[in-house]
Coordinates of C-alpha atoms in Angstrom, one line a residue:
Chain A
M1373 CA -4.5 15.5 -20.7
R1374 CA -1.0 14.4 -20.0
I1375 CA 1.2 14.9 -23.0
T1376 CA 4.9 13.8 -23.2
V1377 CA 7.1 15.4 -25.9
L1378 CA 10.6 14.3 -27.0
A1379 CA 12.3 17.5 -28.0
G1380 CA 15.5 18.7 -29.5
G1381 CA 16.3 22.4 -29.9
I1382 CA 14.7 25.1 -32.0
G1383 CA 12.1 22.8 -33.8
G1384 CA 11.0 21.1 -30.6
A1385 CA 11.0 24.4 -28.6
R1386 CA 8.8 26.2 -31.1
F1387 CA 6.4 23.3 -31.3
L1388 CA 6.1 23.4 -27.6
L1389 CA 5.1 27.1 -27.7
G1390 CA 2.2 26.1 -29.8
L1391 CA 1.3 23.0 -27.8
R1392 CA 1.4 25.0 -24.5
E1393 CA -1.4 27.2 -25.9
L1394 CA -3.7 24.2 -25.7
G1395 CA -3.5 24.1 -21.9
H1396 CA -2.5 20.5 -21.3
D1397 CA -0.1 19.0 -18.8
V1398 CA 3.1 18.8 -20.8
T1399 CA 6.3 17.0 -19.9
V1400 CA 9.3 17.5 -22.2
V1401 CA 12.0 14.8 -22.5
G1402 CA 14.9 17.0 -23.7
N1403 CA 17.8 16.0 -25.8
T1404 CA 21.2 16.1 -24.1
G1405 CA 23.1 14.5 -27.0
D1406 CA 24.6 17.8 -28.2
D1407 CA 25.8 18.8 -24.7
V1408 CA 29.4 20.0 -24.6
T1409 CA 32.0 21.2 -22.2
M1410 CA 33.7 24.4 -23.1
Y1411 CA 36.1 26.3 -20.9
G1412 CA 35.0 24.0 -18.1
L1413 CA 31.4 25.1 -18.5
R1414 CA 28.9 22.3 -19.1
I1415 CA 26.5 23.5 -21.8
C1416 CA 23.2 21.9 -22.7
P1417 CA 22.2 23.7 -25.9
D1418 CA 18.9 21.9 -26.5
L1419 CA 17.6 22.1 -22.9
D1420 CA 18.5 25.8 -22.8
T1421 CA 16.7 26.4 -26.1
V1422 CA 13.6 24.8 -24.8
V1423 CA 13.7 26.6 -21.4
Y1424 CA 14.7 30.0 -22.9
T1425 CA 12.0 29.7 -25.6
L1426 CA 9.2 28.8 -23.3
G1427 CA 10.5 31.2 -20.6
G1428 CA 10.5 34.1 -23.0
G1429 CA 14.3 34.6 -22.9
I1430 CA 15.3 33.2 -26.3
S1431 CA 16.7 35.2 -29.2
N1432 CA 14.0 34.8 -31.8
E1433 CA 16.3 36.1 -34.4
R1434 CA 19.0 33.4 -33.8
G1435 CA 16.7 30.7 -32.4
W1436 CA 19.3 29.8 -29.8
G1437 CA 20.8 31.8 -26.9
R1438 CA 19.4 34.8 -25.2
E1439 CA 17.8 38.0 -26.6
N1440 CA 19.8 41.2 -26.1
E1441 CA 22.9 39.0 -25.7
T1442 CA 26.5 40.2 -25.7
F1443 CA 29.7 38.3 -26.2
R1444 CA 32.2 40.1 -24.0
V1445 CA 33.5 37.0 -22.3
R1446 CA 33.9 35.1 -25.6
D1447 CA 35.8 38.0 -27.2
E1448 CA 38.0 38.3 -24.2
L1449 CA 38.7 34.5 -24.3
A1450 CA 39.6 35.0 -28.0
A1451 CA 42.0 37.8 -27.0
Y1452 CA 43.8 35.4 -24.6
A1453 CA 43.9 32.6 -27.2
E1454 CA 45.6 34.9 -29.7
K1455 CA 48.4 35.9 -27.3
S1456 CA 48.9 33.1 -24.8
S1457 CA 48.8 29.3 -24.5
S1458 CA 46.0 29.5 -21.9
G1459 CA 42.8 28.0 -23.1
S1460 CA 42.7 25.7 -26.0
E1461 CA 39.0 25.9 -26.6
P1462 CA 37.5 27.0 -29.8
S1463 CA 36.1 30.5 -30.3
W1464 CA 33.5 29.6 -32.9
F1465 CA 31.0 28.5 -30.3
G1466 CA 28.4 31.2 -29.5
L1467 CA 29.1 31.6 -25.8
G1468 CA 27.0 34.6 -24.8
D1469 CA 27.4 36.5 -21.5
L1470 CA 23.9 35.9 -20.3
D1471 CA 24.2 32.3 -21.4
I1472 CA 27.3 32.0 -19.3
A1473 CA 25.4 32.7 -16.2
T1474 CA 23.2 29.7 -16.9
H1475 CA 26.3 27.6 -17.7
L1476 CA 28.1 28.7 -14.5
L1477 CA 25.1 27.7 -12.4
R1478 CA 24.7 24.4 -14.1
T1479 CA 28.4 23.6 -13.9
Q1480 CA 28.4 24.5 -10.2
G1481 CA 25.4 22.4 -9.5
L1482 CA 26.8 19.4 -11.3
R1483 CA 30.1 19.8 -9.4
D1484 CA 28.2 20.0 -6.2
G1485 CA 26.8 16.5 -7.0
L1486 CA 23.3 17.5 -8.2
P1487 CA 22.0 15.5 -11.1
L1488 CA 21.3 17.4 -14.4
S1489 CA 17.6 16.9 -13.9
E1490 CA 17.7 18.7 -10.5
V1491 CA 19.9 21.4 -12.0
T1492 CA 17.4 21.8 -14.8
R1493 CA 14.5 22.0 -12.4
R1494 CA 16.2 24.8 -10.5
L1495 CA 16.9 26.7 -13.7
C1496 CA 13.3 26.3 -14.6
Q1497 CA 12.3 28.0 -11.3
R1498 CA 13.4 31.2 -12.8
W1499 CA 12.2 30.6 -16.4
R1500 CA 8.8 29.1 -15.5
P1501 CA 8.4 27.4 -18.9
G1502 CA 4.9 26.2 -18.1
V1503 CA 5.9 22.6 -18.8
T1504 CA 8.0 20.0 -16.9
V1505 CA 11.4 19.8 -18.5
L1506 CA 13.4 16.6 -18.0
P1507 CA 16.7 15.8 -19.6
A1508 CA 16.6 12.4 -21.3
T1509 CA 19.4 11.3 -19.0
D1510 CA 21.4 12.6 -16.1
D1511 CA 24.4 10.7 -17.4
P1512 CA 26.9 12.7 -19.5
V1513 CA 26.5 11.8 -23.2
E1514 CA 27.9 13.6 -26.2
T1515 CA 27.4 13.1 -29.9
H1516 CA 30.5 12.5 -31.9
V1517 CA 30.6 12.7 -35.7
T1518 CA 33.0 10.8 -38.0
L1519 CA 33.6 12.8 -41.2
T1520 CA 34.4 11.6 -44.7
D1521 CA 37.9 12.9 -44.2
G1522 CA 38.4 10.5 -41.4
R1523 CA 38.3 12.9 -38.5
T1524 CA 35.9 12.4 -35.6
V1525 CA 34.7 15.6 -34.0
H1526 CA 32.2 16.7 -31.4
F1527 CA 28.8 17.3 -32.9
Q1528 CA 29.0 21.0 -32.1
E1529 CA 32.2 21.3 -34.1
W1530 CA 30.6 19.7 -37.1
W1531 CA 27.4 21.6 -36.7
V1532 CA 28.4 25.1 -35.6
R1533 CA 31.9 25.4 -37.0
L1534 CA 31.8 23.3 -40.1
H1535 CA 28.1 23.9 -40.8
A1536 CA 27.8 20.2 -41.5
A1537 CA 29.4 21.0 -44.9
V1538 CA 31.8 18.0 -44.6
P1539 CA 29.7 14.9 -45.0
A1540 CA 29.5 12.6 -42.0
T1541 CA 29.8 8.8 -42.3
R1542 CA 28.9 8.0 -38.7
I1543 CA 27.1 9.7 -35.8
E1544 CA 27.5 8.2 -32.4
L1545 CA 26.2 9.1 -29.0
T1546 CA 29.2 8.5 -26.8
G1547 CA 28.2 7.4 -23.3
A1548 CA 24.8 6.2 -24.4
A1549 CA 25.3 2.6 -23.6
A1550 CA 26.0 3.3 -20.0
A1551 CA 23.3 5.9 -19.6
T1552 CA 19.9 5.5 -17.9
P1553 CA 16.9 7.7 -18.3
A1554 CA 16.6 10.6 -15.9
P1555 CA 14.1 10.2 -13.0
G1556 CA 10.6 10.7 -14.3
V1557 CA 11.3 10.0 -18.0
L1558 CA 10.0 6.5 -18.2
D1559 CA 7.0 7.4 -16.0
A1560 CA 6.2 10.3 -18.2
L1561 CA 6.1 8.0 -21.2
A1562 CA 4.2 5.2 -19.5
A1563 CA 1.6 7.6 -17.9
A1564 CA 1.1 9.9 -20.9
D1565 CA -2.2 10.2 -22.7
V1566 CA -0.4 11.1 -25.9
V1567 CA 3.3 11.0 -26.8
I1568 CA 4.5 13.4 -29.5
L1569 CA 7.7 13.5 -31.6
P1570 CA 7.8 17.1 -32.7
P1571 CA 9.6 18.2 -35.9
S1572 CA 13.0 17.9 -34.3
N1573 CA 16.1 16.4 -36.0
P1574 CA 15.4 12.7 -36.2
V1575 CA 19.0 11.8 -35.8
V1576 CA 20.9 14.0 -33.4
S1577 CA 17.8 15.2 -31.4
I1578 CA 15.1 12.5 -31.3
G1579 CA 17.6 9.9 -32.2
A1580 CA 19.9 10.8 -29.4
I1581 CA 17.0 10.7 -26.9
L1582 CA 16.1 7.2 -28.2
A1583 CA 19.7 6.1 -27.9
V1584 CA 19.4 6.2 -24.1
P1585 CA 18.6 2.6 -23.2
G1586 CA 15.0 2.1 -22.1
I1587 CA 13.5 5.1 -23.8
A1588 CA 12.7 3.5 -27.1
A1589 CA 11.3 0.5 -25.3
A1590 CA 9.1 2.8 -23.2
L1591 CA 7.7 4.4 -26.4
R1592 CA 6.9 1.0 -27.8
S1593 CA 5.2 -0.2 -24.7
T1594 CA 3.2 2.9 -23.6
D1595 CA -0.6 2.8 -23.9
A1596 CA -0.5 6.3 -25.3
P1597 CA -0.7 6.8 -29.0
V1598 CA 2.7 8.1 -30.4
I1599 CA 2.3 10.8 -33.0
G1600 CA 5.2 12.3 -35.0
L1601 CA 5.4 15.5 -37.0
S1602 CA 7.7 15.5 -40.0
P1603 CA 10.8 17.8 -39.8
I1604 CA 11.1 17.4 -43.5
V1605 CA 8.8 19.4 -45.8
G1606 CA 9.0 19.0 -49.5
G1607 CA 12.3 17.1 -49.4
A1608 CA 14.2 19.6 -47.2
P1609 CA 14.5 20.3 -43.5
V1610 CA 12.2 23.1 -42.3
R1611 CA 15.3 24.5 -40.6
G1612 CA 18.7 23.2 -39.6
M1613 CA 20.7 20.7 -41.5
A1614 CA 18.8 17.5 -40.8
D1615 CA 19.5 16.3 -44.3
A1616 CA 23.2 16.0 -43.5
C1617 CA 22.3 13.9 -40.5
L1618 CA 19.9 11.7 -42.4
A1619 CA 22.5 11.2 -45.1
A1620 CA 25.0 10.0 -42.5
I1621 CA 22.6 7.2 -41.4
G1622 CA 21.4 6.4 -45.0
V1623 CA 17.9 7.8 -44.7
E1624 CA 16.5 10.0 -47.6
T1625 CA 15.5 13.5 -46.8
T1626 CA 11.8 13.0 -47.3
A1627 CA 8.8 12.9 -44.9
Y1628 CA 8.1 9.4 -46.2
A1629 CA 11.6 8.1 -45.4
V1630 CA 11.7 9.6 -41.9
A1631 CA 8.4 8.0 -41.1
N1632 CA 9.8 4.6 -42.1
H1633 CA 13.0 5.4 -40.2
Y1634 CA 10.9 5.7 -37.0
G1635 CA 8.7 2.8 -38.0
R1636 CA 5.2 1.8 -37.0
R1637 CA 4.4 0.3 -33.6
P1638 CA 4.9 -2.1 -32.1
A1639 CA 8.1 -2.9 -34.1
G1640 CA 8.7 0.8 -34.6
L1641 CA 7.7 3.9 -32.7
L1642 CA 4.8 5.6 -34.4
D1643 CA 1.0 5.3 -34.3
G1644 CA 0.5 8.3 -36.5
W1645 CA 2.4 10.8 -38.6
L1646 CA 1.8 14.4 -39.7
V1647 CA 3.3 15.7 -43.0
D1648 CA 3.0 19.0 -44.6
D1649 CA 0.4 19.7 -47.3
V1650 CA 3.1 19.6 -49.9
D1651 CA 3.8 16.0 -49.0
K1652 CA 0.2 14.8 -49.5
D1653 CA 1.4 12.0 -51.7
A1654 CA 3.6 10.7 -48.9
A1655 CA 0.6 10.9 -46.5
D1656 CA -1.5 8.8 -48.8
R1657 CA 1.2 6.3 -49.4
L1658 CA 2.1 5.9 -45.7
T1659 CA -1.6 5.6 -44.7
E1660 CA -2.0 2.9 -47.4
E1661 CA 1.0 1.1 -46.0
G1662 CA -0.6 1.1 -42.6
L1663 CA 0.6 4.2 -40.8
P1664 CA -2.2 6.7 -40.3
T1665 CA -0.8 9.9 -41.8
R1666 CA -2.4 13.3 -42.3
A1667 CA -1.2 16.2 -44.4
V1668 CA -1.6 19.6 -42.7
P1669 CA 0.3 22.9 -42.8
L1670 CA 3.6 22.2 -40.9
L1671 CA 5.3 25.6 -41.1
M1672 CA 5.5 27.1 -37.6
T1673 CA 5.1 30.6 -39.0
D1674 CA 3.5 31.9 -35.8
I1675 CA 2.0 30.7 -32.6
E1676 CA -1.5 30.2 -34.0
A1677 CA -0.1 28.0 -36.9
T1678 CA 2.0 26.1 -34.4
A1679 CA -1.0 25.6 -32.0
A1680 CA -2.9 24.3 -35.0
M1681 CA -0.2 21.7 -35.7
A1682 CA -0.3 20.6 -32.1
R1683 CA -4.1 20.3 -32.3
A1684 CA -3.8 18.2 -35.5
A1685 CA -1.4 15.9 -33.6
L1686 CA -3.8 15.5 -30.8
D1687 CA -6.7 15.0 -33.2
L1688 CA -4.7 12.2 -34.9
A1689 CA -4.0 10.7 -31.5
T1690 CA -7.7 10.6 -30.8
E1691 CA -8.3 9.0 -34.1
V1692 CA -5.7 6.3 -33.9
R1693 CA -6.6 5.5 -30.3
R1694 CA -10.0 4.2 -31.3
Chain B
M833 CA 70.0 44.2 -10.7
R834 CA 67.6 41.4 -9.6
I835 CA 64.9 42.7 -7.4
T836 CA 62.3 40.5 -5.7
V837 CA 59.1 42.1 -4.5
L838 CA 56.4 40.6 -2.2
A839 CA 53.1 42.2 -3.4
G840 CA 49.5 42.3 -2.5
G841 CA 46.9 44.1 -4.7
I842 CA 46.6 47.7 -5.5
G843 CA 49.4 49.1 -3.3
G844 CA 51.9 46.5 -4.5
A845 CA 50.8 46.8 -8.1
R846 CA 51.1 50.5 -8.3
F847 CA 54.5 50.4 -6.6
L848 CA 55.6 47.9 -9.2
L849 CA 54.6 50.3 -12.0
G850 CA 57.1 52.8 -10.5
L851 CA 59.8 50.2 -9.9
R852 CA 59.5 48.9 -13.5
E853 CA 60.4 52.3 -14.7
L854 CA 63.9 51.8 -13.3
G855 CA 64.7 49.0 -15.7
H856 CA 65.7 46.2 -13.4
D857 CA 65.0 42.5 -13.5
V858 CA 62.0 42.2 -11.2
T859 CA 60.3 39.1 -9.8
V860 CA 57.0 39.5 -7.9
V861 CA 56.0 37.0 -5.3
G862 CA 52.2 37.6 -5.3
N863 CA 49.7 37.1 -2.6
T864 CA 47.2 34.3 -3.0
G865 CA 45.7 34.7 0.5
D866 CA 42.6 36.5 -0.7
D867 CA 41.9 33.9 -3.4
V868 CA 38.3 32.7 -3.5
T869 CA 36.1 30.4 -5.5
M870 CA 32.8 31.8 -6.7
Y871 CA 30.4 30.0 -9.0
G872 CA 33.1 27.4 -9.4
L873 CA 35.5 30.0 -10.7
R874 CA 38.9 30.3 -9.0
I875 CA 39.6 33.9 -8.5
C876 CA 43.0 35.4 -7.6
P877 CA 42.3 39.1 -7.0
D878 CA 45.8 40.2 -6.0
L879 CA 47.6 38.3 -8.8
D880 CA 45.1 39.7 -11.3
T881 CA 45.5 43.2 -10.0
V882 CA 49.3 43.0 -10.4
V883 CA 49.0 41.5 -13.9
Y884 CA 46.3 43.8 -15.1
T885 CA 48.0 46.9 -13.7
L886 CA 51.4 46.1 -15.2
G887 CA 49.7 44.9 -18.4
G888 CA 47.7 48.1 -18.9
G889 CA 44.3 46.4 -18.4
I890 CA 43.4 47.6 -14.9
S891 CA 40.5 49.9 -14.1
N892 CA 42.5 52.9 -12.7
E893 CA 39.3 54.3 -11.3
R894 CA 38.4 51.2 -9.2
G895 CA 42.0 49.9 -8.8
W896 CA 40.8 46.4 -9.4
G897 CA 39.3 44.6 -12.3
R898 CA 39.3 45.6 -15.9
E899 CA 38.8 48.9 -17.6
N900 CA 35.7 49.2 -19.7
E901 CA 34.3 46.4 -17.7
T902 CA 30.7 45.3 -17.8
F903 CA 28.8 43.1 -15.3
R904 CA 26.3 41.3 -17.5
V905 CA 27.0 37.8 -16.2
R906 CA 26.9 39.0 -12.5
D907 CA 23.6 40.7 -13.0
E908 CA 22.2 37.6 -14.7
L909 CA 23.4 35.4 -11.9
A910 CA 21.6 37.8 -9.5
A911 CA 18.4 37.4 -11.6
Y912 CA 18.7 33.7 -11.2
A913 CA 19.3 34.0 -7.4
E914 CA 16.2 36.1 -7.0
K915 CA 13.9 33.5 -8.6
S916 CA 15.4 30.1 -8.2
S917 CA 17.4 27.9 -5.8
S918 CA 20.3 27.6 -8.3
G919 CA 23.4 29.2 -7.1
S920 CA 24.0 30.2 -3.5
E921 CA 26.9 32.5 -4.2
P922 CA 26.9 36.1 -3.2
S923 CA 26.2 38.9 -5.6
W924 CA 28.3 41.5 -3.8
F925 CA 31.5 40.3 -5.4
G926 CA 32.6 42.3 -8.4
L927 CA 32.6 39.6 -11.0
G928 CA 33.2 41.5 -14.3
D929 CA 32.6 40.0 -17.7
L930 CA 36.2 40.5 -19.0
D931 CA 37.4 39.3 -15.6
I932 CA 35.4 36.1 -16.0
A933 CA 37.4 35.2 -19.1
T934 CA 40.5 35.2 -16.9
H935 CA 38.8 33.2 -14.2
L936 CA 37.5 30.7 -16.7
L937 CA 41.0 30.1 -18.2
R938 CA 42.5 29.9 -14.7
T939 CA 39.9 27.5 -13.5
Q940 CA 40.2 25.3 -16.6
G941 CA 44.0 25.2 -16.3
L942 CA 43.8 24.2 -12.6
R943 CA 41.2 21.5 -13.4
D944 CA 43.5 20.3 -16.1
G945 CA 46.1 19.8 -13.4
L946 CA 48.3 22.8 -14.1
P947 CA 49.8 24.5 -11.0
L948 CA 48.7 28.1 -10.4
S949 CA 52.2 29.3 -11.2
E950 CA 52.0 27.8 -14.7
V951 CA 48.5 29.2 -15.2
T952 CA 49.8 32.6 -14.1
R953 CA 52.7 32.3 -16.5
R954 CA 50.3 31.6 -19.4
L955 CA 48.0 34.5 -18.5
C956 CA 51.1 36.7 -18.4
Q957 CA 51.9 35.7 -22.0
R958 CA 49.0 37.9 -22.9
W959 CA 49.5 40.8 -20.5
R960 CA 53.3 41.0 -20.7
P961 CA 53.7 42.7 -17.4
G962 CA 57.4 43.2 -17.8
V963 CA 58.2 41.4 -14.6
T964 CA 58.1 37.8 -13.6
V965 CA 54.9 37.1 -11.5
L966 CA 55.0 34.1 -9.2
P967 CA 52.2 33.2 -6.8
A968 CA 53.5 32.8 -3.3
T969 CA 52.2 29.2 -3.4
D970 CA 50.6 26.8 -5.8
D971 CA 48.6 25.3 -2.9
P972 CA 45.1 26.6 -2.3
V973 CA 45.0 29.0 0.6
E974 CA 42.2 31.3 1.8
T975 CA 42.1 33.9 4.4
H976 CA 39.3 33.5 6.9
V977 CA 38.3 36.2 9.4
T978 CA 36.7 35.8 12.7
L979 CA 34.5 38.7 13.6
T980 CA 33.6 40.2 17.0
D981 CA 30.0 38.9 16.5
G982 CA 31.5 35.3 16.5
R983 CA 31.1 34.6 12.8
T984 CA 33.9 33.4 10.7
V985 CA 33.8 34.6 7.1
H986 CA 36.0 34.5 4.0
F987 CA 38.2 37.5 3.8
Q988 CA 36.4 38.7 0.7
E989 CA 33.1 38.8 2.5
W990 CA 34.6 40.8 5.3
W991 CA 36.5 43.1 3.0
V992 CA 34.1 43.6 0.0
R993 CA 30.7 43.0 1.5
L994 CA 31.2 44.3 5.1
H995 CA 33.8 46.8 4.2
A996 CA 35.7 45.6 7.3
A997 CA 33.2 47.6 9.4
V998 CA 32.6 44.7 11.8
P999 CA 35.9 44.4 13.8
A1000 CA 37.9 41.2 13.4
T1001 CA 39.4 39.3 16.3
R1002 CA 41.3 36.8 14.2
I1003 CA 42.7 36.5 10.7
E1004 CA 43.8 33.1 9.6
L1005 CA 45.3 31.8 6.4
T1006 CA 43.5 28.5 6.0
G1007 CA 45.7 25.9 4.2
A1008 CA 48.9 27.8 5.0
A1009 CA 50.4 25.1 7.2
A1010 CA 50.3 22.5 4.4
A1011 CA 51.4 25.0 1.7
T1012 CA 54.8 25.1 0.1
P1013 CA 56.3 28.1 -1.9
A1014 CA 55.6 28.0 -5.6
P1015 CA 58.5 27.0 -7.8
G1016 CA 61.0 29.8 -8.1
V1017 CA 59.9 31.7 -5.0
L1018 CA 62.7 30.7 -2.7
D1019 CA 65.2 31.0 -5.4
A1020 CA 64.0 34.5 -6.2
L1021 CA 64.5 35.5 -2.6
A1022 CA 67.9 33.8 -2.2
A1023 CA 69.3 35.1 -5.5
A1024 CA 67.9 38.7 -5.3
D1025 CA 70.2 41.7 -5.0
V1026 CA 67.4 43.5 -3.2
V1027 CA 64.1 42.3 -1.6
I1028 CA 61.3 44.9 -1.3
L1029 CA 58.2 44.9 0.8
P1030 CA 56.1 47.5 -1.0
P1031 CA 53.3 49.4 0.8
S1032 CA 50.9 46.5 0.7
N1033 CA 48.7 45.4 3.6
P1034 CA 51.0 44.0 6.2
V1035 CA 48.5 41.5 7.5
V1036 CA 46.4 40.0 4.7
S1037 CA 48.8 40.7 1.8
I1038 CA 52.5 40.6 3.0
G1039 CA 51.4 38.6 6.1
A1040 CA 49.6 36.0 4.0
I1041 CA 52.7 35.5 1.8
L1042 CA 54.9 35.2 4.9
A1043 CA 52.5 32.6 6.3
V1044 CA 53.5 30.2 3.6
P1045 CA 56.1 28.0 5.4
G1046 CA 59.7 28.7 4.2
I1047 CA 59.1 32.2 2.8
A1048 CA 59.8 34.2 6.0
A1049 CA 62.9 32.0 6.6
A1050 CA 64.1 32.8 3.1
L1051 CA 63.7 36.5 3.8
R1052 CA 65.7 36.1 7.0
S1053 CA 68.5 34.2 5.3
T1054 CA 68.9 36.0 2.0
D1055 CA 72.1 37.9 1.3
A1056 CA 70.0 40.7 -0.2
P1057 CA 69.0 43.7 1.9
V1058 CA 65.3 43.7 2.7
I1059 CA 63.7 47.1 2.4
G1060 CA 60.1 47.9 3.4
L1061 CA 57.9 50.8 2.5
S1062 CA 55.2 51.8 5.1
P1063 CA 51.6 51.4 4.0
I1064 CA 50.7 53.7 6.9
V1065 CA 51.1 57.4 6.4
G1066 CA 50.3 59.8 9.3
G1067 CA 48.5 57.1 11.2
A1068 CA 46.2 55.9 8.5
P1069 CA 46.4 53.5 5.6
V1070 CA 47.3 55.2 2.2
R1071 CA 44.4 53.1 0.8
G1072 CA 42.3 50.2 1.8
M1073 CA 41.5 49.2 5.3
A1074 CA 44.8 48.0 6.7
D1075 CA 43.9 49.6 10.0
A1076 CA 41.1 47.1 10.5
C1077 CA 43.6 44.3 9.8
L1078 CA 46.3 45.7 12.1
A1079 CA 43.7 46.1 14.9
A1080 CA 42.8 42.4 14.5
I1081 CA 46.4 41.4 15.2
G1082 CA 47.0 44.0 17.9
V1083 CA 49.3 46.3 15.9
E1084 CA 48.8 50.1 16.0
T1085 CA 48.1 51.8 12.7
T1086 CA 51.4 53.7 12.6
A1087 CA 54.5 53.5 10.4
Y1088 CA 56.5 52.9 13.6
A1089 CA 54.3 49.9 14.8
V1090 CA 54.3 48.2 11.4
A1091 CA 58.1 48.4 11.2
N1092 CA 58.3 46.7 14.6
H1093 CA 55.7 44.2 13.5
Y1094 CA 58.0 43.2 10.6
G1095 CA 61.0 43.5 12.9
R1096 CA 64.7 43.9 12.2
R1097 CA 66.8 41.1 10.7
P1098 CA 68.0 38.6 11.6
A1099 CA 65.2 38.0 14.2
G1100 CA 62.8 40.0 12.0
L1101 CA 62.6 40.7 8.3
L1102 CA 63.8 44.2 7.6
D1103 CA 67.2 45.8 6.9
G1104 CA 65.7 49.2 6.1
W1105 CA 62.3 51.0 6.2
L1106 CA 60.9 53.9 4.4
V1107 CA 58.2 56.1 5.9
D1108 CA 56.5 59.2 4.6
D1109 CA 57.8 62.7 5.3
V1110 CA 54.9 63.2 7.7
D1111 CA 56.3 60.4 9.8
K1112 CA 59.8 61.8 10.2
D1113 CA 59.6 61.4 13.9
A1114 CA 59.1 57.6 13.5
A1115 CA 62.0 57.5 11.1
D1116 CA 64.3 59.1 13.6
R1117 CA 63.1 56.9 16.4
L1118 CA 63.4 53.7 14.4
T1119 CA 66.9 54.6 13.1
E1120 CA 67.9 55.4 16.7
E1121 CA 66.6 52.0 17.8
G1122 CA 68.7 50.3 15.1
L1123 CA 66.5 50.0 12.0
P1124 CA 67.8 52.4 9.3
T1125 CA 64.7 54.4 8.3
R1126 CA 64.3 57.3 5.9
A1127 CA 61.5 59.7 5.5
V1128 CA 60.5 60.4 1.8
P1129 CA 57.3 61.2 0.0
L1130 CA 55.3 57.9 0.0
L1131 CA 52.2 59.0 -1.9
M1132 CA 52.0 57.2 -5.3
T1133 CA 50.4 60.2 -7.0
D1134 CA 51.8 59.4 -10.4
I1135 CA 54.4 57.2 -11.9
E1136 CA 57.3 59.6 -11.4
A1137 CA 56.5 59.9 -7.7
T1138 CA 56.3 56.1 -7.5
A1139 CA 59.5 55.6 -9.4
A1140 CA 61.1 58.0 -6.9
M1141 CA 59.9 55.9 -4.0
A1142 CA 61.4 52.8 -5.7
R1143 CA 64.6 54.6 -6.2
A1144 CA 64.7 55.6 -2.5
A1145 CA 64.2 52.0 -1.6
L1146 CA 67.1 50.9 -3.8
D1147 CA 69.2 53.8 -2.4
L1148 CA 68.5 52.6 1.2
A1149 CA 69.4 49.1 0.1
T1150 CA 72.8 50.2 -1.1
E1151 CA 73.3 52.2 2.1
V1152 CA 72.4 49.3 4.4
R1153 CA 74.4 46.8 2.4
R1154 CA 77.7 48.5 3.3

């Protein structure tokens, strides 16, 4: 079975670990909306999180970056910043030494004229994630966030440095209008047997992928059922700060509201929706309103629990396909 | 007293440590001929060796790179190279983690449009070398070496990877013809009270500096005496593989031959020459032939010995100025 998954960082990557257990042919359309350039290095945090996680190189403790990581380069950059006017980049970004090797190779490949999708393919030759990883787009896009204090900052600054503590009034994917889906993305959506929106951030992860012109339309027109898994459990994000992102776009932090934000096909994107057992009421209400929704355990506590979630998504896909 | 020194890597840097002890106003014209780009990082080995040495950050054991260095990024790049087609750069180059911070800042500065001289000035804000460090040129130059087997390789490949074991038939500074001296270089030579050629490699260090159009002419026309120190002691280089470089340009590996290679002003470059005590015969012969030459201890065993060498150079300058 061919399964295409739109994925952000940690949430998407961990879901993919479970899905991979089921032995299908999986293509990942990865978010590039939180990409950033630091010290001249092009960094794709979500793609790296997916590849490191599936390749066994992720720090499970942090959920991003490499295990057994060190930060010698970052600390040295900070020593320069303290005493000289070289380098104006921030030091709050977690630029690990092992990670830098990835960024150097990516940056070099991009400078040599390779598209991000080809660079990603080459990086995957080492990590062998067991799935095909495609960036949503080869075109450079970056998420910028306008804060209530009037500043507009890069998503990473809001997220990593400010911990999303200053509320956002606007979240915009710069460059999206001119972007086109990377090679293979539209095909992967059109030819899929099932499309899954895993419990990734609906705004800055799934939302950023959908902001690339053509991708949302491909979801609406694919013959495959599109099944989503709620990233909100009991009124709060399972991890991360999706609530801050949802607030910025005026969506409540509930499994019910996120389902309505995605919407039901063909006007919207979903054919089915999974919520956690604690949100059984939302499941009943959504099903009643016309979106087949099941309540199952949605906490990715271990790989078995995660594989069960993936199985539930495929079961729902079979059900709604009839 | 204003002293301008043309310097390569280790030999020049260690000499500068001794000279700095004498408390003069020192300007260094640093070699950029062995600069190289690896993984997209612009690396200036000789400038870094000078700055790290004078700034107290050098590995004294290796003579290049940082003390307490680690090689996490390099090893990770090698792990990628083994398993993927990303990155075609060699792994024999000693790319240390702390060093990479310097290279990242330099590369970023250059990409932002800053000239190398300004980037170097900013890096020196941190290291406070106690001397003014100018690159010979802001223009990118690279030394390429043609080997007896017909290959032409970057100097670093010949030097670091092949240990100069394959003889060279030609050493060329690519980009030199179009290069101009960096801001301040010609002034530093014209306004100096003494110009010193320290015991650096006469071909790929001093020679590469002199290959930048205008610099050799400035040495010939300065009112300051120009004093050189022989990098050859008793028929062998004090360190490094200068003999391999001298062989490539048809110069014998003797203190006498190197003096004649530089030549006597105004046709040549020197007003005076220092050789080691073991080369007393060469000193007598050169003096007899018209180049004032003194034999003194030329081994930079410690900072006092090195300061004594610098003092001997200044003494000879005073003598030949009369």
